[in-house]
PDB file of C-alpha atoms in Angstrom:
ATOM      1  CA  MET A 241      14.057  35.410 -34.969  1.00 59.00           C
ATOM      2  CA  GLU A 242      11.880  38.647 -34.428  1.00 70.00           C
ATOM      3  CA  THR A 243      12.038  40.781 -31.436  1.00 78.00           C
ATOM      4  CA  CYS A 244       9.068  42.913 -30.952  1.00 84.00           C
ATOM      5  CA  ILE A 245       8.220  45.520 -28.120  1.00 85.00           C
ATOM      6  CA  TYR A 246       4.651  45.808 -27.877  1.00 82.00           C
ATOM      7  CA  HIS A 247       3.391  49.507 -26.753  1.00 77.00           C
ATOM      8  CA  GLY A 248      -0.093  49.176 -28.187  1.00 84.00           C
ATOM      9  CA  LYS A 249      -3.430  48.337 -26.496  1.00 87.00           C
ATOM     10  CA  PHE A 250      -5.872  45.355 -27.008  1.00 91.00           C
ATOM     11  CA  HIS A 251      -9.405  46.475 -26.147  1.00 89.00           C
ATOM     12  CA  PHE A 252     -11.706  44.688 -23.520  1.00 90.00           C
ATOM     13  CA  ALA A 253     -14.670  45.026 -25.336  1.00 88.00           C
ATOM     14  CA  GLY A 254     -16.677  42.098 -26.244  1.00 89.00           C
ATOM     15  CA  TRP A 255     -14.645  39.561 -23.840  1.00 95.00           C
ATOM     16  CA  LYS A 256     -16.898  39.469 -20.987  1.00 93.00           C
ATOM     17  CA  ASP A 257     -19.444  37.291 -22.451  1.00 94.00           C
ATOM     18  CA  LYS A 258     -16.701  35.065 -23.794  1.00 96.00           C
ATOM     19  CA  LEU A 259     -14.865  34.731 -20.257  1.00 96.00           C
ATOM     20  CA  ALA A 260     -18.396  33.725 -18.691  1.00 95.00           C
ATOM     21  CA  LYS A 261     -18.298  30.620 -21.363  1.00 96.00           C
ATOM     22  CA  ALA A 262     -14.698  29.625 -20.579  1.00 97.00           C
ATOM     23  CA  ARG A 263     -13.907  26.415 -18.547  1.00 97.00           C
ATOM     24  CA  VAL A 264     -10.469  26.116 -16.526  1.00 98.00           C
ATOM     25  CA  LEU A 265      -9.528  23.319 -14.435  1.00 98.00           C
ATOM     26  CA  VAL A 266      -6.798  24.294 -11.894  1.00 97.00           C
ATOM     27  CA  VAL A 267      -4.667  21.616 -10.245  1.00 96.00           C
ATOM     28  CA  GLY A 268      -1.931  22.140  -7.765  1.00 94.00           C
ATOM     29  CA  ASP A 269      -0.695  23.029  -4.358  1.00 93.00           C
ATOM     30  CA  VAL A 270      -3.615  24.910  -2.296  1.00 95.00           C
ATOM     31  CA  MET A 271      -2.819  26.654   0.965  1.00 94.00           C
ATOM     32  CA  LEU A 272      -4.935  28.750   3.318  1.00 96.00           C
ATOM     33  CA  ASP A 273      -3.413  32.408   3.594  1.00 94.00           C
ATOM     34  CA  ARG A 274      -4.156  33.716   7.422  1.00 96.00           C
ATOM     35  CA  TYR A 275      -3.540  37.197   8.369  1.00 94.00           C
ATOM     36  CA  TRP A 276      -3.230  38.463  11.790  1.00 96.00           C
ATOM     37  CA  PHE A 277      -3.290  42.406  12.137  1.00 95.00           C
ATOM     38  CA  GLY A 278      -2.266  44.218  15.100  1.00 94.00           C
ATOM     39  CA  ASP A 279      -0.966  47.030  16.815  1.00 92.00           C
ATOM     40  CA  VAL A 280       2.864  47.338  17.846  1.00 91.00           C
ATOM     41  CA  GLU A 281       3.607  49.578  20.603  1.00 88.00           C
ATOM     42  CA  ARG A 282       6.626  48.131  22.598  1.00 92.00           C
ATOM     43  CA  ILE A 283       9.415  45.854  22.216  1.00 94.00           C
ATOM     44  CA  SER A 284       9.083  42.613  24.064  1.00 93.00           C
ATOM     45  CA  PRO A 285      11.118  42.370  27.376  1.00 95.00           C
ATOM     46  CA  GLU A 286      11.687  38.853  26.681  1.00 95.00           C
ATOM     47  CA  ALA A 287      13.647  39.376  23.020  1.00 94.00           C
ATOM     48  CA  PRO A 288      14.287  42.197  20.958  1.00 93.00           C
ATOM     49  CA  VAL A 289      11.263  41.729  18.952  1.00 90.00           C
ATOM     50  CA  PRO A 290       7.838  43.768  18.608  1.00 90.00           C
ATOM     51  CA  VAL A 291       5.000  42.867  20.425  1.00 93.00           C
ATOM     52  CA  VAL A 292       1.766  42.348  18.260  1.00 93.00           C
ATOM     53  CA  ARG A 293      -1.642  42.940  20.180  1.00 94.00           C
ATOM     54  CA  VAL A 294      -3.849  41.469  17.541  1.00 95.00           C
ATOM     55  CA  VAL A 295      -6.917  43.190  16.698  1.00 95.00           C
ATOM     56  CA  ARG A 296      -8.139  41.388  13.518  1.00 94.00           C
ATOM     57  CA  GLU A 297      -7.720  38.265  11.688  1.00 95.00           C
ATOM     58  CA  GLU A 298      -8.403  37.456   7.997  1.00 94.00           C
ATOM     59  CA  ALA A 299      -8.087  34.281   5.830  1.00 95.00           C
ATOM     60  CA  ARG A 300      -7.703  34.150   1.851  1.00 93.00           C
ATOM     61  CA  PRO A 301      -7.391  31.152  -0.338  1.00 94.00           C
ATOM     62  CA  GLY A 302      -3.745  30.870  -1.275  1.00 93.00           C
ATOM     63  CA  GLY A 303      -1.561  28.715  -4.003  1.00 93.00           C
ATOM     64  CA  ALA A 304      -3.593  27.078  -6.599  1.00 95.00           C
ATOM     65  CA  ALA A 305      -6.666  28.154  -4.849  1.00 96.00           C
ATOM     66  CA  ASN A 306      -5.984  31.814  -5.593  1.00 94.00           C
ATOM     67  CA  VAL A 307      -5.465  30.718  -8.933  1.00 96.00           C
ATOM     68  CA  ALA A 308      -8.895  29.328  -9.027  1.00 97.00           C
ATOM     69  CA  ARG A 309     -10.423  32.417  -7.493  1.00 96.00           C
ATOM     70  CA  ASN A 310      -8.810  34.743  -9.645  1.00 95.00           C
ATOM     71  CA  ALA A 311     -10.178  32.580 -12.737  1.00 97.00           C
ATOM     72  CA  ALA A 312     -13.664  32.764 -11.213  1.00 97.00           C
ATOM     73  CA  SER A 313     -13.515  36.539 -10.574  1.00 96.00           C
ATOM     74  CA  LEU A 314     -12.872  37.106 -14.379  1.00 96.00           C
ATOM     75  CA  GLY A 315     -16.228  35.337 -14.866  1.00 95.00           C
ATOM     76  CA  SER A 316     -14.921  31.850 -16.023  1.00 97.00           C
ATOM     77  CA  GLN A 317     -16.383  28.601 -14.951  1.00 97.00           C
ATOM     78  CA  ALA A 318     -13.379  27.391 -12.633  1.00 97.00           C
ATOM     79  CA  THR A 319     -13.066  24.006 -10.917  1.00 97.00           C
ATOM     80  CA  LEU A 320     -10.149  23.423  -8.416  1.00 97.00           C
ATOM     81  CA  LEU A 321      -8.731  20.080  -7.603  1.00 96.00           C
ATOM     82  CA  SER A 322      -6.138  19.561  -4.803  1.00 94.00           C
ATOM     83  CA  VAL A 323      -5.555  17.441  -1.775  1.00 92.00           C
ATOM     84  CA  VAL A 324      -6.100  18.978   1.710  1.00 93.00           C
ATOM     85  CA  GLY A 325      -6.208  17.706   5.473  1.00 93.00           C
ATOM     86  CA  ASN A 326      -9.581  16.776   7.149  1.00 92.00           C
ATOM     87  CA  ASP A 327      -9.127  19.453   9.527  1.00 94.00           C
ATOM     88  CA  GLU A 328     -10.424  23.031  10.125  1.00 96.00           C
ATOM     89  CA  ALA A 329      -8.193  24.635   7.685  1.00 96.00           C
ATOM     90  CA  GLY A 330      -9.311  22.419   4.883  1.00 95.00           C
ATOM     91  CA  GLU A 331     -12.950  23.221   5.826  1.00 96.00           C
ATOM     92  CA  LYS A 332     -12.206  26.887   5.876  1.00 97.00           C
ATOM     93  CA  LEU A 333     -10.383  27.081   2.539  1.00 97.00           C
ATOM     94  CA  GLU A 334     -13.203  24.932   1.066  1.00 96.00           C
ATOM     95  CA  ALA A 335     -15.679  27.255   2.364  1.00 97.00           C
ATOM     96  CA  LEU A 336     -14.015  30.402   1.056  1.00 96.00           C
ATOM     97  CA  ILE A 337     -13.264  29.168  -2.694  1.00 96.00           C
ATOM     98  CA  ARG A 338     -16.996  27.950  -2.797  1.00 95.00           C
ATOM     99  CA  SER A 339     -17.961  31.248  -1.716  1.00 96.00           C
ATOM    100  CA  GLU A 340     -16.174  32.785  -4.720  1.00 93.00           C
ATOM    101  CA  SER A 341     -18.195  30.598  -7.166  1.00 95.00           C
ATOM    102  CA  VAL A 342     -15.214  28.001  -7.741  1.00 97.00           C
ATOM    103  CA  ILE A 343     -16.208  24.484  -7.864  1.00 96.00           C
ATOM    104  CA  SER A 344     -14.218  22.214  -5.375  1.00 95.00           C
ATOM    105  CA  LEU A 345     -13.036  18.765  -5.909  1.00 94.00           C
ATOM    106  CA  PHE A 346     -10.830  18.136  -2.759  1.00 93.00           C
ATOM    107  CA  GLN A 347      -9.110  14.793  -2.091  1.00 90.00           C
ATOM    108  CA  ARG A 348      -9.276  14.483   1.820  1.00 90.00           C
ATOM    109  CA  ASP A 349      -6.136  13.061   3.437  1.00 89.00           C
ATOM    110  CA  ALA A 350      -6.567  12.383   7.211  1.00 86.00           C
ATOM    111  CA  GLN A 351      -2.898  12.296   7.908  1.00 86.00           C
ATOM    112  CA  LEU A 352      -2.083  15.707   6.125  1.00 87.00           C
ATOM    113  CA  PRO A 353      -2.656  19.075   7.909  1.00 92.00           C
ATOM    114  CA  THR A 354      -3.684  21.553   5.361  1.00 94.00           C
ATOM    115  CA  THR A 355      -1.131  23.819   4.121  1.00 94.00           C
ATOM    116  CA  VAL A 356      -1.366  27.165   6.335  1.00 96.00           C
ATOM    117  CA  LYS A 357       0.510  30.468   5.810  1.00 95.00           C
ATOM    118  CA  LEU A 358       0.385  32.498   8.913  1.00 96.00           C
ATOM    119  CA  ARG A 359       1.382  36.342   8.471  1.00 94.00           C
ATOM    120  CA  VAL A 360       1.545  38.777  11.207  1.00 95.00           C
ATOM    121  CA  ILE A 361       0.956  42.430   9.960  1.00 93.00           C
ATOM    122  CA  GLY A 362       1.731  45.302  12.267  1.00 90.00           C
ATOM    123  CA  ARG A 363       2.191  49.076  11.258  1.00 81.00           C
ATOM    124  CA  GLN A 364       0.869  48.032   7.660  1.00 81.00           C
ATOM    125  CA  GLN A 365       3.999  45.786   7.225  1.00 85.00           C
ATOM    126  CA  GLN A 366       4.470  42.031   7.443  1.00 89.00           C
ATOM    127  CA  LEU A 367       6.353  41.376  10.726  1.00 92.00           C
ATOM    128  CA  LEU A 368       6.742  37.466  10.554  1.00 92.00           C
ATOM    129  CA  ARG A 369       5.361  34.505   8.512  1.00 94.00           C
ATOM    130  CA  ILE A 370       4.943  30.955   9.819  1.00 95.00           C
ATOM    131  CA  ASP A 371       4.345  28.060   7.611  1.00 95.00           C
ATOM    132  CA  PHE A 372       2.607  24.664   8.366  1.00 93.00           C
ATOM    133  CA  GLU A 373       2.835  22.104   5.685  1.00 89.00           C
ATOM    134  CA  THR A 374       3.361  18.424   5.270  1.00 87.00           C
ATOM    135  CA  LEU A 375       3.551  16.330   1.861  1.00 83.00           C
ATOM    136  CA  PRO A 376       0.365  14.520   0.988  1.00 84.00           C
ATOM    137  CA  SER A 377      -0.012  10.890   1.040  1.00 82.00           C
ATOM    138  CA  ARG A 378       0.465   8.757  -1.984  1.00 79.00           C
ATOM    139  CA  GLU A 379      -2.954   7.306  -1.775  1.00 79.00           C
ATOM    140  CA  ALA A 380      -4.577  10.832  -1.757  1.00 82.00           C
ATOM    141  CA  LEU A 381      -2.545  11.631  -4.804  1.00 85.00           C
ATOM    142  CA  SER A 382      -3.521   8.570  -6.577  1.00 86.00           C
ATOM    143  CA  GLY A 383      -7.206   9.565  -6.015  1.00 86.00           C
ATOM    144  CA  LYS A 384      -6.379  12.983  -7.147  1.00 90.00           C
ATOM    145  CA  LEU A 385      -4.930  11.591 -10.548  1.00 91.00           C
ATOM    146  CA  ALA A 386      -7.986   9.602 -11.326  1.00 91.00           C
ATOM    147  CA  GLU A 387     -10.220  12.477 -10.584  1.00 93.00           C
ATOM    148  CA  PHE A 388      -8.108  14.556 -13.044  1.00 94.00           C
ATOM    149  CA  LYS A 389      -8.529  12.302 -15.789  1.00 94.00           C
ATOM    150  CA  GLY A 390     -12.208  12.206 -15.178  1.00 94.00           C
ATOM    151  CA  GLN A 391     -12.526  15.771 -15.416  1.00 95.00           C
ATOM    152  CA  VAL A 392      -9.984  16.931 -18.061  1.00 95.00           C
ATOM    153  CA  GLY A 393     -12.504  16.201 -20.784  1.00 94.00           C
ATOM    154  CA  ASN A 394     -14.991  18.680 -19.379  1.00 95.00           C
ATOM    155  CA  THR A 395     -12.551  21.803 -19.659  1.00 97.00           C
ATOM    156  CA  ASP A 396     -11.212  24.365 -22.227  1.00 98.00           C
ATOM    157  CA  VAL A 397      -7.659  24.707 -20.643  1.00 98.00           C
ATOM    158  CA  VAL A 398      -5.547  23.055 -17.695  1.00 98.00           C
ATOM    159  CA  LEU A 399      -4.022  25.215 -15.109  1.00 98.00           C
ATOM    160  CA  LEU A 400      -0.980  23.513 -13.323  1.00 97.00           C
ATOM    161  CA  SER A 401      -0.007  25.618 -10.194  1.00 94.00           C
ATOM    162  CA  ASP A 402       3.223  24.094  -8.684  1.00 93.00           C
ATOM    163  CA  TYR A 403       3.974  25.396  -5.448  1.00 90.00           C
ATOM    164  CA  GLY A 404       6.628  22.709  -4.517  1.00 88.00           C
ATOM    165  CA  LYS A 405       4.539  21.297  -1.781  1.00 87.00           C
ATOM    166  CA  GLY A 406       3.936  17.442  -3.143  1.00 87.00           C
ATOM    167  CA  GLY A 407       0.572  18.035  -4.642  1.00 86.00           C
ATOM    168  CA  LEU A 408       1.500  17.463  -8.419  1.00 91.00           C
ATOM    169  CA  ARG A 409       3.711  14.488  -7.864  1.00 89.00           C
ATOM    170  CA  HIS A 410       1.757  13.186 -10.966  1.00 92.00           C
ATOM    171  CA  ILE A 411       2.287  16.041 -13.154  1.00 94.00           C
ATOM    172  CA  ALA A 412       3.839  14.420 -16.020  1.00 95.00           C
ATOM    173  CA  GLN A 413       0.803  12.088 -16.203  1.00 95.00           C
ATOM    174  CA  MET A 414      -1.662  14.984 -16.247  1.00 96.00           C
ATOM    175  CA  ILE A 415       0.043  16.681 -18.957  1.00 97.00           C
ATOM    176  CA  GLU A 416      -0.009  13.507 -21.133  1.00 96.00           C
ATOM    177  CA  SER A 417      -3.908  13.013 -20.448  1.00 96.00           C
ATOM    178  CA  ALA A 418      -4.536  16.592 -21.358  1.00 97.00           C
ATOM    179  CA  ALA A 419      -2.232  16.566 -24.208  1.00 95.00           C
ATOM    180  CA  ALA A 420      -4.416  13.207 -25.368  1.00 95.00           C
ATOM    181  CA  ALA A 421      -7.777  15.102 -24.692  1.00 96.00           C
ATOM    182  CA  GLY A 422      -6.538  18.332 -26.795  1.00 96.00           C
ATOM    183  CA  LYS A 423      -6.557  20.549 -23.865  1.00 97.00           C
ATOM    184  CA  PRO A 424      -3.814  22.754 -23.618  1.00 97.00           C
ATOM    185  CA  VAL A 425      -1.574  23.152 -20.438  1.00 98.00           C
ATOM    186  CA  VAL A 426      -0.399  26.247 -18.620  1.00 98.00           C
ATOM    187  CA  VAL A 427       2.194  25.478 -15.879  1.00 97.00           C
ATOM    188  CA  ASP A 428       3.194  27.684 -13.169  1.00 95.00           C
ATOM    189  CA  PRO A 429       6.604  26.096 -12.432  1.00 94.00           C
ATOM    190  CA  LYS A 430       8.686  25.715  -9.084  1.00 93.00           C
ATOM    191  CA  GLY A 431      12.191  24.392  -8.725  1.00 91.00           C
ATOM    192  CA  SER A 432      14.817  23.361 -11.271  1.00 90.00           C
ATOM    193  CA  ASP A 433      13.597  19.934 -12.599  1.00 92.00           C
ATOM    194  CA  TRP A 434      11.304  21.032 -15.518  1.00 96.00           C
ATOM    195  CA  GLU A 435      11.490  17.713 -17.521  1.00 95.00           C
ATOM    196  CA  LYS A 436       8.184  16.902 -15.582  1.00 96.00           C
ATOM    197  CA  TYR A 437       6.633  19.877 -17.612  1.00 97.00           C
ATOM    198  CA  ARG A 438       7.508  18.304 -20.937  1.00 97.00           C
ATOM    199  CA  GLY A 439       4.531  18.731 -23.315  1.00 97.00           C
ATOM    200  CA  ALA A 440       2.769  21.628 -21.614  1.00 97.00           C
ATOM    201  CA  PHE A 441       1.719  24.545 -24.185  1.00 98.00           C
ATOM    202  CA  ILE A 442       3.244  27.540 -22.129  1.00 98.00           C
ATOM    203  CA  ILE A 443       5.279  27.660 -18.782  1.00 97.00           C
ATOM    204  CA  THR A 444       5.199  30.819 -16.676  1.00 96.00           C
ATOM    205  CA  PRO A 445       8.153  31.458 -14.647  1.00 95.00           C
ATOM    206  CA  ASN A 446       9.523  34.543 -13.106  1.00 93.00           C
ATOM    207  CA  ARG A 447      13.136  35.651 -13.559  1.00 92.00           C
ATOM    208  CA  SER A 448      14.770  33.697 -10.392  1.00 93.00           C
ATOM    209  CA  GLU A 449      12.608  30.428 -11.491  1.00 95.00           C
ATOM    210  CA  LEU A 450      14.084  30.639 -15.078  1.00 96.00           C
ATOM    211  CA  GLN A 451      17.501  31.423 -14.136  1.00 95.00           C
ATOM    212  CA  GLN A 452      17.560  28.297 -11.925  1.00 94.00           C
ATOM    213  CA  VAL A 453      16.837  26.040 -15.236  1.00 95.00           C
ATOM    214  CA  ILE A 454      18.981  27.890 -17.777  1.00 95.00           C
ATOM    215  CA  GLY A 455      21.433  30.004 -15.736  1.00 94.00           C
ATOM    216  CA  ALA A 456      22.010  33.708 -15.865  1.00 93.00           C
ATOM    217  CA  TRP A 457      21.981  35.122 -19.350  1.00 94.00           C
ATOM    218  CA  ARG A 458      24.467  37.889 -20.706  1.00 93.00           C
ATOM    219  CA  ASP A 459      21.859  40.010 -22.678  1.00 93.00           C
ATOM    220  CA  GLU A 460      18.505  39.989 -24.216  1.00 92.00           C
ATOM    221  CA  ASP A 461      19.881  37.805 -27.271  1.00 93.00           C
ATOM    222  CA  ASP A 462      21.589  34.977 -25.059  1.00 94.00           C
ATOM    223  CA  LEU A 463      18.268  34.942 -23.349  1.00 94.00           C
ATOM    224  CA  ALA A 464      16.176  34.331 -26.272  1.00 95.00           C
ATOM    225  CA  ALA A 465      18.730  31.602 -27.054  1.00 95.00           C
ATOM    226  CA  LYS A 466      18.472  29.871 -24.264  1.00 95.00           C
ATOM    227  CA  ALA A 467      14.793  30.239 -23.983  1.00 96.00           C
ATOM    228  CA  ALA A 468      14.487  28.634 -27.498  1.00 96.00           C
ATOM    229  CA  GLN A 469      16.802  25.771 -26.429  1.00 96.00           C
ATOM    230  CA  LEU A 470      14.627  24.937 -23.517  1.00 96.00           C
ATOM    231  CA  ARG A 471      11.576  25.260 -25.597  1.00 97.00           C
ATOM    232  CA  GLN A 472      12.653  22.775 -28.176  1.00 96.00           C
ATOM    233  CA  LYS A 473      13.916  20.375 -25.302  1.00 96.00           C
ATOM    234  CA  LEU A 474      10.868  20.315 -23.216  1.00 96.00           C
ATOM    235  CA  LYS A 475       8.468  20.366 -26.423  1.00 97.00           C
ATOM    236  CA  ILE A 476       6.466  23.383 -25.273  1.00 97.00           C
ATOM    237  CA  SER A 477       4.937  25.735 -27.523  1.00 97.00           C
ATOM    238  CA  ALA A 478       5.537  29.044 -25.378  1.00 97.00           C
ATOM    239  CA  LEU A 479       7.437  30.406 -22.604  1.00 98.00           C
ATOM    240  CA  LEU A 480       6.112  33.595 -20.863  1.00 97.00           C
ATOM    241  CA  LEU A 481       8.876  35.089 -18.536  1.00 96.00           C
ATOM    242  CA  THR A 482       7.377  37.529 -15.944  1.00 93.00           C
ATOM    243  CA  ARG A 483       9.744  40.342 -15.073  1.00 90.00           C
ATOM    244  CA  SER A 484       8.205  42.464 -12.379  1.00 83.00           C
ATOM    245  CA  GLU A 485       8.747  46.031 -13.226  1.00 79.00           C
ATOM    246  CA  GLU A 486      10.056  45.465 -16.666  1.00 84.00           C
ATOM    247  CA  GLY A 487       6.794  43.664 -17.825  1.00 87.00           C
ATOM    248  CA  MET A 488       6.515  40.384 -19.703  1.00 93.00           C
ATOM    249  CA  SER A 489       8.593  38.496 -22.572  1.00 96.00           C
ATOM    250  CA  LEU A 490       6.833  35.915 -24.542  1.00 97.00           C
ATOM    251  CA  PHE A 491       9.032  33.357 -26.314  1.00 97.00           C
ATOM    252  CA  THR A 492       7.585  31.295 -29.035  1.00 97.00           C
ATOM    253  CA  GLU A 493       8.888  29.878 -32.455  1.00 94.00           C
ATOM    254  CA  GLU A 494       7.878  33.083 -34.299  1.00 92.00           C
ATOM    255  CA  GLY A 495      10.345  35.189 -31.827  1.00 93.00           C
ATOM    256  CA  VAL A 496      10.319  37.191 -28.847  1.00 95.00           C
ATOM    257  CA  TRP A 497       7.411  39.536 -27.991  1.00 95.00           C
ATOM    258  CA  HIS A 498       7.887  41.691 -25.193  1.00 94.00           C
ATOM    259  CA  ILE A 499       5.150  43.979 -23.176  1.00 93.00           C
ATOM    260  CA  PRO A 500       6.269  46.543 -20.689  1.00 90.00           C
ATOM    261  CA  THR A 501       4.428  46.893 -17.660  1.00 80.00           C
ATOM    262  CA  ARG A 502       2.028  49.761 -16.784  1.00 70.00           C
ATOM    263  CA  ALA A 503       3.140  52.155 -14.533  1.00 53.00           C
ATOM    264  CA  ARG A 504       1.259  51.570 -11.289  1.00 62.00           C
ATOM    265  CA  GLU A 505       1.691  51.969  -7.487  1.00 60.00           C
ATOM    266  CA  VAL A 506       3.152  48.589  -6.167  1.00 56.00           C
ATOM    267  CA  TYR A 507       1.614  47.896  -2.591  1.00 51.00           C
ATOM    268  CA  ASP A 508       1.989  44.019  -2.503  1.00 53.00           C
ATOM    269  CA  VAL A 509       3.262  41.384  -5.053  1.00 60.00           C
ATOM    270  CA  SER A 510       1.979  38.377  -3.172  1.00 63.00           C
ATOM    271  CA  GLY A 511      -0.084  36.144  -5.670  1.00 68.00           C
ATOM    272  CA  ALA A 512       0.771  38.168  -8.437  1.00 83.00           C
ATOM    273  CA  GLY A 513       2.033  35.234 -10.059  1.00 88.00           C
ATOM    274  CA  ASP A 514      -1.421  33.525  -9.605  1.00 92.00           C
ATOM    275  CA  THR A 515      -3.252  36.112 -11.063  1.00 93.00           C
ATOM    276  CA  VAL A 516      -1.001  36.151 -14.358  1.00 94.00           C
ATOM    277  CA  VAL A 517      -1.656  32.391 -14.749  1.00 95.00           C
ATOM    278  CA  ALA A 518      -5.446  32.566 -14.326  1.00 96.00           C
ATOM    279  CA  THR A 519      -5.901  35.431 -16.668  1.00 97.00           C
ATOM    280  CA  LEU A 520      -3.671  33.688 -19.174  1.00 97.00           C
ATOM    281  CA  GLY A 521      -5.532  30.695 -18.934  1.00 97.00           C
ATOM    282  CA  VAL A 522      -9.173  32.285 -18.713  1.00 97.00           C
ATOM    283  CA  PHE A 523      -8.402  34.317 -22.139  1.00 98.00           C
ATOM    284  CA  LEU A 524      -7.107  31.202 -23.807  1.00 98.00           C
ATOM    285  CA  ALA A 525      -9.880  28.964 -22.603  1.00 98.00           C
ATOM    286  CA  ALA A 526     -12.235  32.101 -24.209  1.00 97.00           C
ATOM    287  CA  GLY A 527     -10.366  31.677 -27.371  1.00 97.00           C
ATOM    288  CA  ALA A 528      -7.793  34.588 -27.161  1.00 97.00           C
ATOM    289  CA  PRO A 529      -4.893  34.681 -29.559  1.00 96.00           C
ATOM    290  CA  LEU A 530      -2.042  33.939 -27.346  1.00 97.00           C
ATOM    291  CA  ARG A 531      -0.534  37.488 -27.541  1.00 96.00           C
ATOM    292  CA  GLU A 532      -3.839  38.916 -26.439  1.00 96.00           C
ATOM    293  CA  ALA A 533      -4.091  36.566 -23.689  1.00 97.00           C
ATOM    294  CA  VAL A 534      -0.593  37.679 -22.469  1.00 96.00           C
ATOM    295  CA  TYR A 535      -1.359  41.418 -22.914  1.00 95.00           C
ATOM    296  CA  PHE A 536      -4.655  41.063 -20.379  1.00 95.00           C
ATOM    297  CA  ALA A 537      -2.450  38.861 -18.086  1.00 95.00           C
ATOM    298  CA  ASN A 538       0.257  41.690 -17.918  1.00 92.00           C
ATOM    299  CA  GLU A 539      -2.737  44.210 -17.301  1.00 92.00           C
ATOM    300  CA  ALA A 540      -4.104  42.004 -14.447  1.00 92.00           C
ATOM    301  CA  ALA A 541      -0.711  41.795 -12.671  1.00 89.00           C
ATOM    302  CA  GLY A 542      -0.503  45.505 -12.846  1.00 87.00           C
ATOM    303  CA  ILE A 543      -3.717  45.819 -10.907  1.00 89.00           C
ATOM    304  CA  VAL A 544      -3.257  43.172  -8.691  1.00 86.00           C
ATOM    305  CA  VAL A 545      -0.006  44.472  -7.106  1.00 82.00           C
ATOM    306  CA  GLY A 546      -1.790  47.677  -6.173  1.00 80.00           C
ATOM    307  CA  LYS A 547      -3.951  45.588  -3.741  1.00 80.00           C
ATOM    308  CA  PHE A 548      -2.975  44.006  -0.383  1.00 72.00           C
ATOM    309  CA  GLY A 549      -2.133  40.097   0.058  1.00 68.00           C
ATOM    310  CA  THR A 550      -3.559  37.654  -2.329  1.00 71.00           C
ATOM    311  CA  ALA A 551      -6.263  39.360  -4.317  1.00 79.00           C
ATOM    312  CA  VAL A 552      -8.040  39.043  -7.606  1.00 87.00           C
ATOM    313  CA  VAL A 553      -9.084  41.071 -10.522  1.00 90.00           C
ATOM    314  CA  THR A 554     -12.496  41.965 -12.189  1.00 91.00           C
ATOM    315  CA  PRO A 555     -13.781  42.392 -15.609  1.00 92.00           C
ATOM    316  CA  ASP A 556     -14.630  45.571 -14.933  1.00 91.00           C
ATOM    317  CA  GLU A 557     -11.133  46.426 -13.717  1.00 91.00           C
ATOM    318  CA  LEU A 558      -9.666  45.287 -16.936  1.00 90.00           C
ATOM    319  CA  ALA A 559     -12.266  47.105 -18.956  1.00 87.00           C
ATOM    320  CA  SER A 560     -11.174  50.298 -17.348  1.00 80.00           C
ATOM    321  CA  PRO A 561      -8.887  52.399 -19.307  1.00 63.00           C
TER     322      PRO A 561
END
């Protein structure tokens, strides 16, 4: 099996117009990321914790919504399908993604509070995160599956963003429907049960996510062997392992293709996986060969970790040397 470490460069010239024609359908768990920024000047007399005097609030799309906004930021035609609550957070999330040129197809669940992750920031660091989440109802998910089947024929690539929040209960049927329509599926996985991802085109785990499924590996040869077994078992064409400071490794039938990360200042890794799956999917939708799509996904990840919170990458940033 061939193993290649790529130190070259693919050029962005000519891709901007192609990306504008690319159509991606993003499906998965969405959430609203709220940030409370404040000053920390004293410790609470009630408990040994800092007192944060909030001076600014901010909200950003999270989860699959961040995948969709990343896809739209690259110029593609991005559609987002998910389930949210019939509440203020759901309205805010929909308004945010529409402001970033994402087409929203939200199924409303009156019994579901929209998932919210609240981060308290003081002295330029995260002090606390509070999560509000509930599993969506079967009725809302059934409506989502029906909507998916109606939309899959109008896209070039399907991106399934699994955050383990229950929004992809019908993921196996979605992959089957996409395959029947001839649409490649990119999966950002979660948990240890990957049988539900059977038949996807490519899965994009990080190291800890992959270890949950195949266990620890002794060395690179052992990793390649276990990745090959997993691909064959699940009938997936490729597996893209994101390795933080070590770059990415692409496992296919042709062998292993490793691309080192570009040396950049790392400020915040939150949402980097969303940027990877979005960039990979958009370039595939635009007709890029798999290795070239992986190259630009790696470039985009290197850019976005230099930004605060869930952020996006633009074509101009990818075009910069």
